[in-house]
mmCIF file of C-alpha atoms in Angstrom:
data_model
loop_
_atom_site.group_PDB
_atom_site.id
_atom_site.type_symbol
_atom_site.label_atom_id
_atom_site.label_comp_id
_atom_site.label_asym_id
_atom_site.label_seq_id
_atom_site.Cartn_x
_atom_site.Cartn_y
_atom_site.Cartn_z
ATOM 1 C CA MET A 185 103.848 98.803 92.711
ATOM 2 C CA PRO A 186 102.017 96.352 95.100
ATOM 3 C CA PHE A 187 101.781 99.180 97.787
ATOM 4 C CA ALA A 188 100.016 101.497 95.295
ATOM 5 C CA ASN A 189 97.745 98.737 94.236
ATOM 6 C CA LEU A 190 96.860 97.705 97.767
ATOM 7 C CA ASN A 191 96.384 101.266 99.072
ATOM 8 C CA ARG A 192 94.716 103.046 96.139
ATOM 9 C CA ASN A 193 92.019 105.607 97.416
ATOM 10 C CA LYS A 194 92.882 105.149 100.978
ATOM 11 C CA ARG A 195 93.799 107.903 103.545
ATOM 12 C CA MET A 196 96.865 107.079 105.637
ATOM 13 C CA LEU A 197 98.268 108.178 108.829
ATOM 14 C CA SER A 198 101.304 106.781 110.612
ATOM 15 C CA ILE A 199 100.842 106.610 114.513
ATOM 16 C CA ASP A 200 103.155 105.073 117.055
ATOM 17 C CA LEU A 201 100.758 102.961 119.146
ATOM 18 C CA LYS A 202 103.454 102.212 121.769
ATOM 19 C CA HIS A 203 103.296 105.798 123.055
ATOM 20 C CA GLU A 204 100.476 107.290 124.903
ATOM 21 C CA LYS A 205 100.120 110.127 122.458
ATOM 22 C CA GLY A 206 99.660 107.658 119.564
ATOM 23 C CA ARG A 207 97.078 105.638 121.455
ATOM 24 C CA SER A 208 95.194 108.952 122.333
ATOM 25 C CA ILE A 209 95.055 109.728 118.577
ATOM 26 C CA MET A 210 93.852 106.284 117.904
ATOM 27 C CA MET A 211 91.075 106.577 120.385
ATOM 28 C CA GLU A 212 89.965 109.860 118.867
ATOM 29 C CA LEU A 213 89.822 108.281 115.439
ATOM 30 C CA VAL A 214 87.799 105.222 116.694
ATOM 31 C CA LYS A 215 85.232 107.518 118.196
ATOM 32 C CA ARG A 216 84.199 108.471 114.594
ATOM 33 C CA SER A 217 85.062 105.372 112.692
ATOM 34 C CA ASP A 218 82.815 102.644 111.395
ATOM 35 C CA VAL A 219 85.340 99.804 110.961
ATOM 36 C CA LEU A 220 88.784 99.077 112.253
ATOM 37 C CA VAL A 221 90.944 96.415 110.456
ATOM 38 C CA HIS A 222 94.293 95.274 111.758
ATOM 39 C CA ASN A 223 96.749 92.513 111.045
ATOM 40 C CA PHE A 224 98.888 92.261 114.200
ATOM 41 C CA ARG A 225 99.510 88.987 115.735
ATOM 42 C CA VAL A 226 97.027 87.573 118.218
ATOM 43 C CA GLY A 227 97.062 89.635 121.477
ATOM 44 C CA VAL A 228 99.069 92.567 120.221
ATOM 45 C CA MET A 229 96.169 95.033 120.205
ATOM 46 C CA ASP A 230 95.147 93.935 123.680
ATOM 47 C CA LYS A 231 98.720 94.612 125.011
ATOM 48 C CA LEU A 232 98.480 97.992 123.590
ATOM 49 C CA GLY A 233 95.110 98.714 125.249
ATOM 50 C CA LEU A 234 93.346 98.723 121.858
ATOM 51 C CA GLY A 235 91.637 95.409 121.994
ATOM 52 C CA TYR A 236 88.121 94.776 121.054
ATOM 53 C CA ALA A 237 86.643 95.525 124.442
ATOM 54 C CA ASP A 238 88.666 98.577 124.807
ATOM 55 C CA LEU A 239 87.525 100.113 121.558
ATOM 56 C CA LYS A 240 83.950 98.896 121.823
ATOM 57 C CA ALA A 241 83.612 100.902 124.971
ATOM 58 C CA VAL A 242 84.690 104.068 123.034
ATOM 59 C CA ASN A 243 82.451 103.303 119.958
ATOM 60 C CA PRO A 244 79.720 100.623 120.522
ATOM 61 C CA ARG A 245 78.875 100.402 116.818
ATOM 62 C CA LEU A 246 82.531 99.881 115.751
ATOM 63 C CA ILE A 247 83.176 96.826 113.550
ATOM 64 C CA TYR A 248 86.501 95.322 114.756
ATOM 65 C CA ALA A 249 88.141 93.060 112.079
ATOM 66 C CA THR A 250 91.376 91.100 112.245
ATOM 67 C CA SER A 251 93.481 89.450 109.493
ATOM 68 C CA CYS A 252 95.900 86.910 110.779
ATOM 69 C CA GLY A 253 97.731 84.249 108.770
ATOM 70 C CA TRP A 254 97.118 81.428 111.251
ATOM 71 C CA GLY A 255 93.766 82.358 112.960
ATOM 72 C CA ASP A 256 93.196 82.767 116.700
ATOM 73 C CA HIS A 257 94.702 79.495 117.948
ATOM 74 C CA GLY A 258 96.876 76.678 116.873
ATOM 75 C CA PRO A 259 100.538 75.622 116.804
ATOM 76 C CA TYR A 260 101.764 78.717 114.827
ATOM 77 C CA VAL A 261 99.831 81.140 116.993
ATOM 78 C CA ALA A 262 101.283 79.357 120.181
ATOM 79 C CA ARG A 263 104.758 79.908 118.681
ATOM 80 C CA ASN A 264 104.117 83.624 118.276
ATOM 81 C CA ARG A 265 104.493 83.486 114.569
ATOM 82 C CA GLY A 266 103.198 86.183 112.387
ATOM 83 C CA GLY A 267 101.756 85.422 109.004
ATOM 84 C CA HIS A 268 99.918 87.257 106.306
ATOM 85 C CA ASP A 269 99.134 86.845 102.646
ATOM 86 C CA LEU A 270 97.841 89.249 99.847
ATOM 87 C CA MET A 271 94.237 88.647 99.041
ATOM 88 C CA GLN A 272 92.776 89.688 95.856
ATOM 89 C CA ILE A 273 89.020 90.014 95.029
ATOM 90 C CA ARG A 274 88.263 89.698 91.357
ATOM 91 C CA SER A 275 84.985 90.669 89.902
#
């Protein structure tokens, strides 16, 4: 049930970003996107060639957002720990 609640009214596509074909598809999507949101650990998107600078070169108006449980630096980031929590907005 949480999956349905969190992903209601969203379009989905599964892409393997570790393969060149997947990264190529991602770049095509970025060209026509307004916002990219990811929740990988710090540095993962850079290692995949999909960091902020890489994608901004493809689409200068792209808004690039990250969601990480521990922020950009600190002891848990240094230990390469992942973390994420559900966020709910109530109106």
